[in-house]
Tab-separated table of C-alpha atoms in Angstrom:
chain	number	residue	atom	x	y	z
A	235	MET	CA	112.347	24.843	-15.379
A	236	PHE	CA	115.064	25.512	-13.184
A	237	LYS	CA	117.684	25.580	-15.477
A	238	ALA	CA	118.905	29.179	-16.454
A	239	PRO	CA	117.978	30.502	-20.163
A	240	ASN	CA	120.384	30.184	-22.868
A	241	SER	CA	123.598	32.170	-21.736
A	242	ASP	CA	124.125	33.836	-24.886
A	243	ALA	CA	120.719	35.252	-24.819
A	244	ALA	CA	121.635	36.567	-21.158
A	245	ALA	CA	125.167	37.606	-21.955
A	246	SER	CA	123.405	39.972	-24.808
A	247	THR	CA	120.890	41.119	-22.563
A	248	ALA	CA	123.584	42.335	-19.979
A	249	GLU	CA	125.761	43.911	-22.799
A	250	SER	CA	122.172	45.702	-23.883
A	251	ILE	CA	121.452	47.274	-20.629
A	252	ASP	CA	124.059	49.911	-21.106
A	253	ILE	CA	123.761	52.424	-18.430
A	254	ARG	CA	124.884	55.740	-20.628
A	255	PRO	CA	121.995	55.327	-23.046
A	256	LEU	CA	119.499	54.952	-20.078
A	257	PHE	CA	120.616	58.631	-18.335
A	258	THR	CA	121.380	60.067	-21.776
A	259	SER	CA	117.491	59.619	-22.780
A	260	LEU	CA	116.153	60.542	-19.773
A	261	SER	CA	118.436	63.954	-19.788
A	262	ASP	CA	117.401	64.500	-23.658
A	263	VAL	CA	113.738	64.748	-22.504
A	264	GLY	CA	114.159	66.596	-19.322
A	265	LEU	CA	113.849	64.412	-17.086
A	266	LEU	CA	117.282	64.062	-15.731
A	267	SER	CA	119.772	67.364	-15.796
A	268	LYS	CA	123.101	66.310	-17.539
A	269	GLU	CA	125.555	67.013	-14.708
A	270	ARG	CA	123.514	64.498	-12.171
A	271	GLY	CA	123.161	62.215	-15.313
A	272	ARG	CA	126.989	62.063	-15.559
A	273	ALA	CA	127.321	61.467	-11.877
A	274	LEU	CA	124.845	58.678	-11.857
A	275	THR	CA	126.399	57.191	-14.822
A	276	ASP	CA	129.697	57.193	-13.101
A	277	LYS	CA	128.297	55.753	-9.638
A	278	LEU	CA	126.489	53.216	-11.423
A	279	ASN	CA	129.597	52.108	-13.970
A	280	ARG	CA	131.624	51.831	-10.619
A	281	PHE	CA	128.927	49.401	-8.962
A	282	PHE	CA	128.796	47.073	-12.200
A	283	GLU	CA	132.319	47.103	-12.452
A	284	ALA	CA	132.660	45.813	-8.960
A	285	VAL	CA	130.313	43.078	-9.461
A	286	ARG	CA	131.919	41.924	-12.596
A	287	ALA	CA	135.280	42.340	-11.037
A	288	PRO	CA	137.056	40.565	-13.924
A	289	SER	CA	140.362	40.182	-12.293
A	290	LYS	CA	138.965	38.172	-9.261
A	291	LYS	CA	138.478	34.650	-8.662
A	292	THR	CA	135.019	33.493	-7.382
A	293	ASP	CA	135.705	32.673	-3.609
A	294	GLU	CA	135.060	34.069	-0.271
A	295	ALA	CA	137.105	37.103	-0.620
A	296	PHE	CA	135.106	37.887	-3.859
A	297	TRP	CA	131.724	37.427	-1.715
A	298	THR	CA	133.189	39.477	1.235
A	299	SER	CA	134.065	42.330	-0.915
A	300	PHE	CA	130.571	41.936	-2.918
A	301	GLN	CA	129.241	42.252	0.776
A	302	GLN	CA	130.536	45.712	0.831
A	303	GLU	CA	128.146	46.827	-1.832
A	304	PHE	CA	125.100	47.263	1.133
A	305	GLY	CA	124.655	49.477	3.502
A	306	PHE	CA	124.626	47.227	6.393
A	307	ALA	CA	127.970	46.061	5.884
A	308	THR	CA	129.598	49.323	6.153
A	309	LEU	CA	128.512	50.022	9.535
A	310	ALA	CA	130.683	49.364	12.414
A	311	PRO	CA	130.159	46.053	14.245
A	312	SER	CA	128.702	47.682	17.428
A	313	GLU	CA	125.912	49.028	14.911
A	314	ARG	CA	125.534	46.535	12.279
A	315	VAL	CA	122.145	44.290	12.224
A	316	THR	CA	123.050	41.439	9.609
A	317	PRO	CA	119.974	40.487	7.443
A	318	MET	CA	119.445	36.920	7.283
A	319	ASN	CA	116.039	36.806	6.325
A	320	ALA	CA	115.733	36.746	2.554
A	321	ALA	CA	112.500	34.884	2.675
A	322	ASN	CA	110.986	38.094	3.780
A	323	LEU	CA	112.691	41.189	3.152
A	324	CYS	CA	116.456	42.103	1.405
A	325	PRO	CA	118.444	45.067	1.333
A	326	GLU	CA	118.948	46.444	-1.969
A	327	PRO	CA	122.481	47.299	-3.049
A	328	THR	CA	123.429	50.507	-1.928
A	329	ALA	CA	124.962	52.103	-5.318
A	330	LEU	CA	121.393	50.985	-6.589
A	331	ILE	CA	118.871	52.704	-4.200
A	332	GLU	CA	120.963	55.902	-3.952
A	333	SER	CA	121.239	56.680	-7.811
A	334	LEU	CA	117.239	55.659	-7.867
A	335	ASN	CA	116.760	57.890	-5.115
A	336	GLU	CA	118.372	60.747	-6.403
A	337	LEU	CA	116.722	59.976	-9.802
A	338	ARG	CA	113.097	60.452	-7.784
A	339	LEU	CA	114.457	63.919	-7.048
A	340	GLU	CA	114.731	64.923	-10.307
A	341	TYR	CA	111.683	62.991	-11.521
A	342	ASN	CA	109.720	65.567	-9.161
A	343	LEU	CA	110.859	68.064	-11.299
A	344	ASN	CA	108.518	67.396	-14.444
A	345	VAL	CA	105.560	65.347	-13.615
A	346	SER	CA	103.830	66.178	-16.753
A	347	GLN	CA	101.475	63.670	-18.669
A	348	GLN	CA	103.659	64.079	-21.749
A	349	MET	CA	106.206	62.146	-20.016
A	350	ARG	CA	103.697	59.158	-18.934
A	351	THR	CA	101.231	58.838	-21.812
A	352	ALA	CA	101.645	57.765	-25.635
A	353	GLN	CA	105.625	57.199	-26.449
A	354	GLY	CA	106.672	59.291	-23.246
A	355	GLU	CA	109.840	58.296	-21.559
A	356	ARG	CA	108.328	57.036	-18.738
A	357	VAL	CA	106.349	54.341	-20.951
A	358	ARG	CA	109.333	53.601	-22.828
A	359	GLN	CA	111.401	52.619	-19.641
A	360	LEU	CA	108.560	50.269	-18.506
A	361	GLU	CA	108.499	48.451	-21.782
A	362	GLN	CA	112.097	48.388	-21.530
A	363	THR	CA	112.289	46.950	-18.043
A	364	ARG	CA	109.642	44.299	-19.116
A	365	LYS	CA	111.639	43.189	-21.948
A	366	SER	CA	114.650	42.910	-20.150
A	367	LEU	CA	112.918	40.708	-17.381
A	368	ALA	CA	111.197	38.545	-19.751
A	369	LEU	CA	114.650	37.834	-21.528
A	370	GLY	CA	116.119	37.029	-17.860
A	371	LEU	CA	113.048	34.446	-17.199
A	372	GLY	CA	113.528	32.882	-20.548
A	373	LEU	CA	110.335	34.457	-22.054
A	374	THR	CA	110.143	35.387	-25.825
A	375	ASP	CA	106.802	37.350	-25.826
A	376	PRO	CA	107.623	40.216	-22.931
A	377	ASN	CA	103.609	40.600	-22.879
A	378	ASP	CA	103.373	37.487	-20.929
A	379	LEU	CA	104.574	38.960	-17.570
A	380	ALA	CA	103.000	41.687	-15.932
A	381	ILE	CA	105.117	43.731	-13.516
A	382	VAL	CA	102.669	44.052	-10.239
A	383	ARG	CA	103.640	45.270	-6.963
A	384	ASN	CA	104.181	42.292	-5.053
A	385	ALA	CA	103.483	38.241	-4.993
A	386	THR	CA	100.855	39.398	-2.682
A	387	GLU	CA	98.830	41.194	-4.907
A	388	ALA	CA	99.617	38.723	-7.706
A	389	ASN	CA	98.350	35.728	-6.014
A	390	ASN	CA	95.139	37.793	-5.125
A	391	ALA	CA	94.621	38.623	-8.266
A	392	ILE	CA	94.844	34.708	-9.540
A	393	ASN	CA	92.415	33.785	-6.532
A	394	CYS	CA	90.029	36.764	-6.846
A	395	GLY	CA	89.866	37.292	-10.206
A	396	PHE	CA	88.454	33.986	-11.935
A	397	ARG	CA	85.084	33.513	-13.175
A	398	GLY	CA	84.773	30.079	-14.692
A	399	TRP	CA	83.146	28.564	-11.398
A	400	SER	CA	80.014	26.339	-12.005
A	401	ALA	CA	76.761	27.498	-10.756
A	402	ASP	CA	76.475	24.657	-8.184
A	403	GLY	CA	79.318	25.310	-6.194
A	404	ASN	CA	80.980	21.827	-6.163
A	405	ASP	CA	84.306	23.009	-8.087
A	406	THR	CA	87.197	22.249	-6.282
A	407	VAL	CA	91.021	24.038	-5.593
A	408	VAL	CA	93.868	21.612	-4.659
A	409	MET	CA	96.456	23.137	-2.951
A	410	TRP	CA	99.090	22.381	-0.597
A	411	ALA	CA	98.535	22.873	3.111
A	412	GLU	CA	102.093	24.564	3.576
A	413	ASN	CA	100.923	27.370	0.981
A	414	HIS	CA	101.781	31.082	2.071
A	415	PRO	CA	98.456	32.655	3.310
A	416	THR	CA	98.283	34.801	0.364
A	417	ASN	CA	97.881	31.598	-1.751
A	418	ARG	CA	95.801	29.237	1.184
A	419	ASP	CA	93.657	31.308	3.203
A	420	ALA	CA	93.132	33.806	0.617
A	421	TRP	CA	91.112	31.097	-1.563
A	422	LYS	CA	89.302	29.747	1.617
A	423	MET	CA	88.024	33.469	2.328
A	424	ARG	CA	86.578	33.670	-1.102
A	425	ALA	CA	85.254	29.964	-0.804
A	426	GLU	CA	83.482	30.723	2.439
A	427	TRP	CA	82.418	34.493	1.829
A	428	PRO	CA	79.087	35.367	2.236
A	429	GLY	CA	77.102	36.505	-0.687
A	430	GLY	CA	80.410	36.508	-2.815
A	431	PRO	CA	81.181	34.816	-6.243
A	432	THR	CA	79.835	31.172	-6.821
A	433	PRO	CA	81.528	29.073	-3.660
A	434	PHE	CA	83.645	26.307	-4.400
A	435	LYS	CA	85.725	23.807	-2.184
A	436	VAL	CA	89.142	23.741	-0.868
A	437	VAL	CA	90.998	20.576	-0.906
A	438	GLU	CA	94.125	20.945	1.045
A	439	VAL	CA	97.074	18.332	0.332
A	440	SER	CA	99.616	17.300	3.324
A	441	PHE	CA	102.423	14.977	3.164
A	442	PRO	CA	105.658	14.064	5.165
A	443	THR	CA	108.580	16.113	4.260
A	444	ASN	CA	110.748	12.867	3.539
A	445	ALA	CA	108.101	11.139	1.640
A	446	PRO	CA	109.255	9.779	-1.843
A	447	GLU	CA	108.314	11.667	-4.878
A	448	ALA	CA	106.092	9.575	-6.400
A	449	ASP	CA	103.925	9.666	-3.252
A	450	ILE	CA	104.136	13.643	-2.917
A	451	ALA	CA	102.814	13.757	-6.947
A	452	ALA	CA	100.149	11.416	-5.984
A	453	ALA	CA	98.877	13.008	-3.011
A	454	PHE	CA	98.088	16.012	-5.534
A	455	ILE	CA	97.004	13.885	-8.531
A	456	GLN	CA	94.566	11.678	-6.826
A	457	ARG	CA	92.874	14.812	-5.405
A	458	ILE	CA	92.616	16.080	-8.861
A	459	THR	CA	89.014	15.359	-10.622
A	460	ASP	CA	86.894	16.672	-13.444
A	461	ARG	CA	85.494	19.462	-10.873
A	462	THR	CA	89.188	20.966	-10.179
A	463	ARG	CA	89.469	24.011	-11.447
A	464	PHE	CA	92.593	24.985	-9.716
A	465	VAL	CA	95.723	22.967	-8.428
A	466	THR	CA	98.118	25.501	-6.689
A	467	TYR	CA	101.303	25.122	-4.486
A	468	THR	CA	104.423	27.018	-3.262
A	469	GLU	CA	107.678	26.260	-4.941
A	470	THR	CA	109.520	26.608	-1.706
A	471	ALA	CA	107.483	27.122	1.630
A	472	ASN	CA	108.356	29.959	3.888
A	473	SER	CA	106.947	28.094	6.558
A	474	ASN	CA	109.248	24.806	6.747
A	475	GLY	CA	111.866	25.328	3.704
A	476	PHE	CA	110.768	22.597	2.014
A	477	ARG	CA	111.146	22.746	-1.945
A	478	MET	CA	108.809	21.105	-4.111
A	479	PRO	CA	111.059	18.437	-6.254
A	480	GLU	CA	111.208	19.038	-9.321
A	481	SER	CA	109.763	15.963	-10.598
A	482	VAL	CA	106.391	16.352	-8.571
A	483	MET	CA	105.908	19.653	-10.644
A	484	ARG	CA	106.454	18.140	-13.777
A	485	ALA	CA	104.058	15.058	-12.729
A	486	ILE	CA	101.255	17.509	-11.772
A	487	TRP	CA	101.782	19.542	-14.987
A	488	ASP	CA	101.783	16.529	-17.023
A	489	HIS	CA	98.900	15.296	-15.711
A	490	VAL	CA	96.811	18.319	-15.671
A	491	LYS	CA	97.440	19.057	-19.499
A	492	ALA	CA	97.079	15.651	-20.485
A	493	ASN	CA	93.441	14.869	-18.312
A	494	ARG	CA	92.159	18.180	-17.130
A	495	PRO	CA	92.597	20.845	-19.841
A	496	ASN	CA	90.285	23.104	-17.911
A	497	CYS	CA	92.046	22.854	-14.571
A	498	HIS	CA	94.700	26.095	-13.825
A	499	VAL	CA	97.918	25.268	-12.489
A	500	HIS	CA	99.515	27.949	-10.419
A	501	ILE	CA	102.633	28.288	-8.712
A	502	ASP	CA	103.922	31.129	-6.120
A	503	GLY	CA	107.278	31.055	-6.809
A	504	THR	CA	108.350	33.902	-4.631
A	505	MET	CA	111.085	31.980	-2.793
A	506	ALA	CA	112.592	31.117	-6.640
A	507	TRP	CA	113.163	34.359	-8.778
A	508	GLY	CA	116.617	35.240	-7.541
A	509	ALA	CA	117.027	32.326	-5.246
A	510	ARG	CA	117.160	29.669	-8.327
A	511	PRO	CA	117.664	29.839	-11.985
A	512	LEU	CA	113.898	30.165	-13.381
A	513	ASN	CA	113.197	29.643	-17.112
A	514	LEU	CA	109.446	30.452	-17.837
A	515	ALA	CA	109.598	29.172	-21.280
A	516	ASN	CA	109.853	25.557	-19.867
A	517	ALA	CA	107.464	26.522	-16.948
A	518	TYR	CA	105.221	23.764	-15.452
A	519	CYS	CA	102.361	25.840	-14.565
A	520	HIS	CA	99.991	28.333	-16.302
A	521	SER	CA	100.976	31.200	-14.159
A	522	LEU	CA	103.506	32.084	-11.501
A	523	VAL	CA	104.098	35.163	-9.109
A	524	SER	CA	106.923	36.562	-7.351
A	525	SER	CA	108.346	39.562	-5.327
A	526	ALA	CA	111.159	41.514	-6.144
A	527	HIS	CA	112.107	42.698	-2.511
A	528	LYS	CA	112.970	38.972	-1.802
A	529	TRP	CA	115.676	36.864	-3.304
A	530	PHE	CA	115.635	39.052	-6.348
A	531	LEU	CA	117.117	42.156	-4.491
A	532	GLY	CA	115.218	44.866	-5.724
A	533	PRO	CA	112.790	47.698	-4.961
A	534	LYS	CA	110.050	47.358	-2.513
A	535	GLU	CA	106.246	47.530	-4.158
A	536	THR	CA	107.698	45.472	-7.482
A	537	GLY	CA	107.122	42.001	-8.350
A	538	ILE	CA	105.871	39.732	-11.422
A	539	LEU	CA	103.052	38.010	-12.705
A	540	PHE	CA	103.595	35.546	-15.530
A	541	MET	CA	100.657	34.283	-17.189
A	542	ARG	CA	100.150	31.953	-20.129
A	543	LYS	CA	97.947	33.896	-23.139
A	544	GLU	CA	95.300	30.968	-23.503
A	545	LYS	CA	94.519	31.412	-19.686
A	546	ALA	CA	94.294	34.819	-19.106
A	547	ARG	CA	91.009	35.872	-20.727
A	548	ASN	CA	89.528	33.481	-17.472
A	549	PHE	CA	90.193	36.271	-15.316
A	550	MET	CA	88.666	39.477	-14.203
A	551	PRO	CA	91.144	42.071	-12.971
A	552	SER	CA	90.709	42.668	-9.444
A	553	ILE	CA	91.995	46.375	-10.006
A	554	TYR	CA	90.329	48.177	-13.037
A	555	GLY	CA	92.329	51.687	-13.869
A	556	TYR	CA	94.709	53.292	-16.044
A	557	ASP	CA	97.352	51.174	-17.654
A	558	TYR	CA	100.948	52.725	-17.447
A	559	ARG	CA	100.181	54.708	-20.567
A	560	ILE	CA	97.805	56.482	-18.493
A	561	VAL	CA	95.077	54.892	-20.879
A	562	ILE	CA	91.838	53.449	-19.637
A	563	VAL	CA	91.094	50.338	-21.633
A	564	PRO	CA	87.089	49.805	-22.268
A	565	TYR	CA	86.069	46.930	-20.267
A	566	ARG	CA	85.146	44.914	-23.447
A	567	GLU	CA	88.574	44.938	-24.665
A	568	LEU	CA	90.731	43.998	-21.836
A	569	PRO	CA	94.312	42.776	-22.827
A	570	GLU	CA	94.284	39.143	-23.902
A	571	ASN	CA	97.306	38.385	-22.091
A	572	ALA	CA	99.148	39.556	-18.787
A	573	LEU	CA	98.874	42.982	-19.179
A	574	ARG	CA	95.355	42.839	-18.066
A	575	PHE	CA	96.746	42.813	-14.240
A	576	GLU	CA	98.531	45.797	-14.970
A	577	LEU	CA	95.507	48.387	-15.074
A	578	ILE	CA	96.678	49.649	-11.498
A	579	GLY	CA	96.990	53.183	-12.080
A	580	GLN	CA	99.998	55.290	-11.554
A	581	ARG	CA	103.285	53.660	-11.078
A	582	ASP	CA	106.814	54.385	-9.353
A	583	ASP	CA	108.353	54.831	-12.660
A	584	VAL	CA	111.744	54.925	-10.693
A	585	ASN	CA	111.437	51.675	-9.069
A	586	ILE	CA	110.488	50.302	-12.419
A	587	ILE	CA	113.876	51.742	-13.504
A	588	ALA	CA	115.623	49.956	-10.493
A	589	LEU	CA	113.971	46.728	-11.566
A	590	GLU	CA	116.382	46.487	-14.747
A	591	LEU	CA	119.468	47.547	-13.143
A	592	THR	CA	118.849	45.175	-10.680
A	593	GLN	CA	118.264	42.434	-13.723
A	594	LYS	CA	121.556	43.579	-15.139
A	595	MET	CA	123.248	43.086	-11.842
A	596	TRP	CA	122.096	39.474	-11.642
A	597	MET	CA	123.195	38.902	-15.512
A	598	ASP	CA	126.713	40.047	-14.424
A	599	LEU	CA	126.862	37.687	-11.684
A	600	GLN	CA	126.004	34.897	-13.601
A	601	PRO	CA	129.546	34.243	-13.869
A	602	ARG	CA	129.740	33.964	-10.312
A	603	ARG	CA	127.252	31.162	-9.987
A	604	PRO	CA	125.142	33.086	-7.260
A	605	TYR	CA	122.378	30.386	-7.163
A	606	GLU	CA	125.270	27.584	-6.131
A	607	ARG	CA	126.204	30.127	-3.481
A	608	ILE	CA	123.031	30.524	-2.002
A	609	ALA	CA	122.765	26.577	-1.864
A	610	GLN	CA	126.174	26.915	-0.435
A	611	LEU	CA	125.197	29.116	2.167
A	612	GLY	CA	122.230	27.215	3.143
A	613	GLN	CA	124.056	23.932	3.460
A	614	HIS	CA	126.606	25.322	5.651
A	615	LEU	CA	124.170	26.419	7.765
A	616	MET	CA	122.380	23.262	8.444
A	617	THR	CA	125.988	21.610	8.525
A	618	ARG	CA	126.775	23.848	11.366
A	619	LEU	CA	123.166	23.090	13.119
A	620	GLN	CA	123.801	19.517	13.154
A	621	GLN	CA	127.160	20.131	15.205
A	622	PRO	CA	127.032	18.879	17.889
A	623	ALA	CA	124.154	16.314	16.683
A	624	GLY	CA	120.946	16.283	18.419
A	625	ARG	CA	121.137	19.883	19.299
A	626	TRP	CA	118.809	21.614	16.642
A	627	LYS	CA	116.170	19.881	15.302
A	628	LEU	CA	115.543	20.816	11.588
A	629	VAL	CA	112.157	21.458	10.427
A	630	THR	CA	113.599	22.122	6.934
A	631	PRO	CA	114.723	19.048	4.864
A	632	SER	CA	118.484	18.361	4.978
A	633	ASP	CA	118.249	16.897	1.344
A	634	PRO	CA	119.354	19.801	-1.004
A	635	ALA	CA	116.838	18.358	-3.662
A	636	ARG	CA	114.414	19.384	-1.260
A	637	SER	CA	115.554	22.820	0.292
A	638	TRP	CA	117.517	25.911	-0.934
A	639	GLY	CA	118.113	28.938	1.124
A	640	VAL	CA	115.498	28.525	3.712
A	641	VAL	CA	116.256	26.667	6.871
A	642	ARG	CA	113.871	26.584	9.729
A	643	VAL	CA	114.662	24.748	13.273
A	644	GLU	CA	112.859	23.802	16.240
A	645	ALA	CA	113.728	26.374	18.998
A	646	PRO	CA	111.496	26.387	21.873
A	647	GLN	CA	111.372	29.103	24.176
A	648	GLU	CA	110.441	27.145	27.203
A	649	GLY	CA	111.894	28.962	30.545
A	650	ARG	CA	113.911	31.191	28.656
A	651	GLU	CA	113.238	35.295	29.123
A	652	LYS	CA	113.380	35.937	25.321
A	653	THR	CA	112.526	33.907	21.859
A	654	LEU	CA	115.954	33.143	20.042
A	655	TYR	CA	114.033	35.290	17.449
A	656	ASN	CA	114.569	38.629	19.633
A	657	TRP	CA	117.450	37.367	21.389
A	658	LEU	CA	119.670	36.721	18.531
A	659	TYR	CA	118.617	40.185	17.301
A	660	GLU	CA	119.027	42.043	20.497
A	661	ASP	CA	122.439	40.782	21.702
A	662	PRO	CA	125.148	43.228	20.569
A	663	ARG	CA	127.499	40.332	20.148
A	664	TYR	CA	125.444	38.590	17.339
A	665	ARG	CA	122.255	41.332	16.012
A	666	ILE	CA	121.123	38.830	13.678
A	667	ALA	CA	118.004	39.632	11.837
A	668	GLY	CA	115.961	36.201	11.128
A	669	SER	CA	112.455	35.146	11.728
A	670	GLY	CA	110.879	33.289	14.530
A	671	ASP	CA	108.247	32.900	17.269
A	672	ALA	CA	108.093	30.772	20.505
A	673	ALA	CA	108.641	27.617	18.882
A	674	THR	CA	110.898	27.852	15.769
A	675	PHE	CA	113.316	30.021	14.048
A	676	ARG	CA	114.104	30.412	10.507
A	677	LEU	CA	117.692	31.693	8.946
A	678	CYS	CA	117.827	32.498	4.866
A	679	PRO	CA	121.367	33.665	3.994
A	680	HIS	CA	121.915	35.369	0.418
A	681	ILE	CA	124.423	36.226	-1.615
A	682	TYR	CA	124.971	39.638	0.727
A	683	ASN	CA	125.938	37.233	3.518
A	684	THR	CA	129.509	35.359	4.302
A	685	LEU	CA	130.047	32.084	5.695
A	686	ALA	CA	131.506	34.100	8.721
A	687	ASP	CA	127.825	35.508	9.281
A	688	VAL	CA	126.399	32.023	9.157
A	689	ASP	CA	128.957	31.129	11.497
A	690	ARG	CA	128.538	33.711	13.595
A	691	ALA	CA	124.446	33.380	13.597
A	692	VAL	CA	125.035	29.478	14.761
A	693	ASP	CA	127.267	30.782	17.562
A	694	GLY	CA	124.695	32.973	18.796
A	695	MET	CA	122.104	30.272	18.668
A	696	ASN	CA	124.328	28.023	20.630
A	697	ALA	CA	124.719	30.478	23.149
A	698	TRP	CA	120.951	30.835	23.392
A	699	PHE	CA	120.462	27.474	23.620
A	700	GLU	CA	122.935	27.171	26.219
A	701	ASP	CA	121.667	30.008	28.305
A	702	ARG	CA	124.995	31.691	28.429
A	703	ARG	CA	124.903	35.279	29.930
A	704	SER	CA	127.207	37.892	28.299
C-alpha cells in the first residue's frame, strides 16, 4: 500500500500532462485569451523545469533552491514566517497559485453553462484531473476516486451516509482513540444524536505507542465481532505523530476480509497523500480519504475519497445536488461507485486544474525521492531534539517505522509568559509556524523546508526552554 505505483506508468503520466495542450484547449473554447495562455505556459514551463532541474544532483543545495518556489522564502528574513505545520496547512508553489489566480480571472469572463455541461471544457478538465490523480495513486478505474472538498467532508460522508445498521442498535464501530475528531467525535455524535438514524455503539481502541505490532493488531481484532460494521483509524495521528505500522493495517484488513465480509474498513489517510508513496490498488481498506491542502501541497477545498465499488451502494450521499456536469441524477439512479459522493453542486473549476498541475509536480519530483526527504527532515528534527538528552520528551515515537513527518514534544508552559507555540511564532529571530498548546508542541517539516530551517526551529525551542531573553 505504501509502495509507489509502477514507475513507468508514473513517468508516462508526467509526460502526458503537457502544459501547452491544456491552455490551448482553454483558448480554443474562449475560456482563456491566447496572449495570457502563452504567458501562463511560459511561467509554468519555467516552474516545472526548475522542479526537474536535470543538471542538479539531489542534495541540500537542490532543496534550498526548491524552497525558492514558495513565496515565504522570497521575503526578507525580518518578514518571513517559516511554515512547519504540514499536518494542518501547506503553502502552494508560487507559480501554481499565481497561474491559477490569473486563470480564475479569465474563467470569470465566460460563466456559461455550455462550458460546464455535457462535453464542455470544464467537464473535460475535471475528468482529466481524476485520471491523473488515479494513476498517481495506482488506480486503474478513475471512478473509484471522488474529488471532494477536504478530508473532513469525506470522513463525514462515511460516518453520516451508512444505512446498513441493524434495528436493535447493537452494531459497533471499532475505532482508534487517536482518530481525528472528524473520524472519532463525528461517529460518537451520530451514535448518540436523539431522534437520529438507528443508534450504534462506539468501541475505542488504545495502546502504548511502543507496543509490539502483533499486540496493536490484536487490540483491534479482538474487538471486531459479528456486529461490527466499521473499523476505522487514522494512518498517522495528528495528535501524537504515531504512524500505524503497515503490518498492523494488513492484519486488520486480512482478518476483516476473511471473517467479517459485512464490515467496512475505513482509513483517514490525510497524513499520507503527499507524505508517503500511496498505492490504492493494494489498499488495506474499503475507503480512504485525504485533503490536498496538507502534504500534497495542493489548493484549498480539494480532497479525495477512494471507495471500492462493492461498498459504495451502502452509503446515502450526505449531499444530493448537481454532479460536475450540472446534471441532477435521479436519486434511484445514484452512481454505483465513488462518484455518488460528488453530487455537491457547483465546483471551483480552477482548483480542479490546480490539482492536476500539482500532481504533475509530484511526478516530476519522483527522481528526487521526496518522501525520503520528508522522513529525513523528521528524523533530523527528532535527533536534534534529543541533544542534550532528556531536555525534550518526545510524544512521537522516534522509531522511523512508527513515525514520518509529524513530530510532537511535551512543552509545558509552566511559569513562562507565552506557550512555545506562540513564542516561537512571535520572536523575530525565529518566526516558526508550528502547532501546540500549553502542554505540547508540534512541528511537521516538509519538502519546502531545509535542514537549516529545522536547526533554527530547534535553536528557538531551546531558547524558550532556557527562557533566554532577546
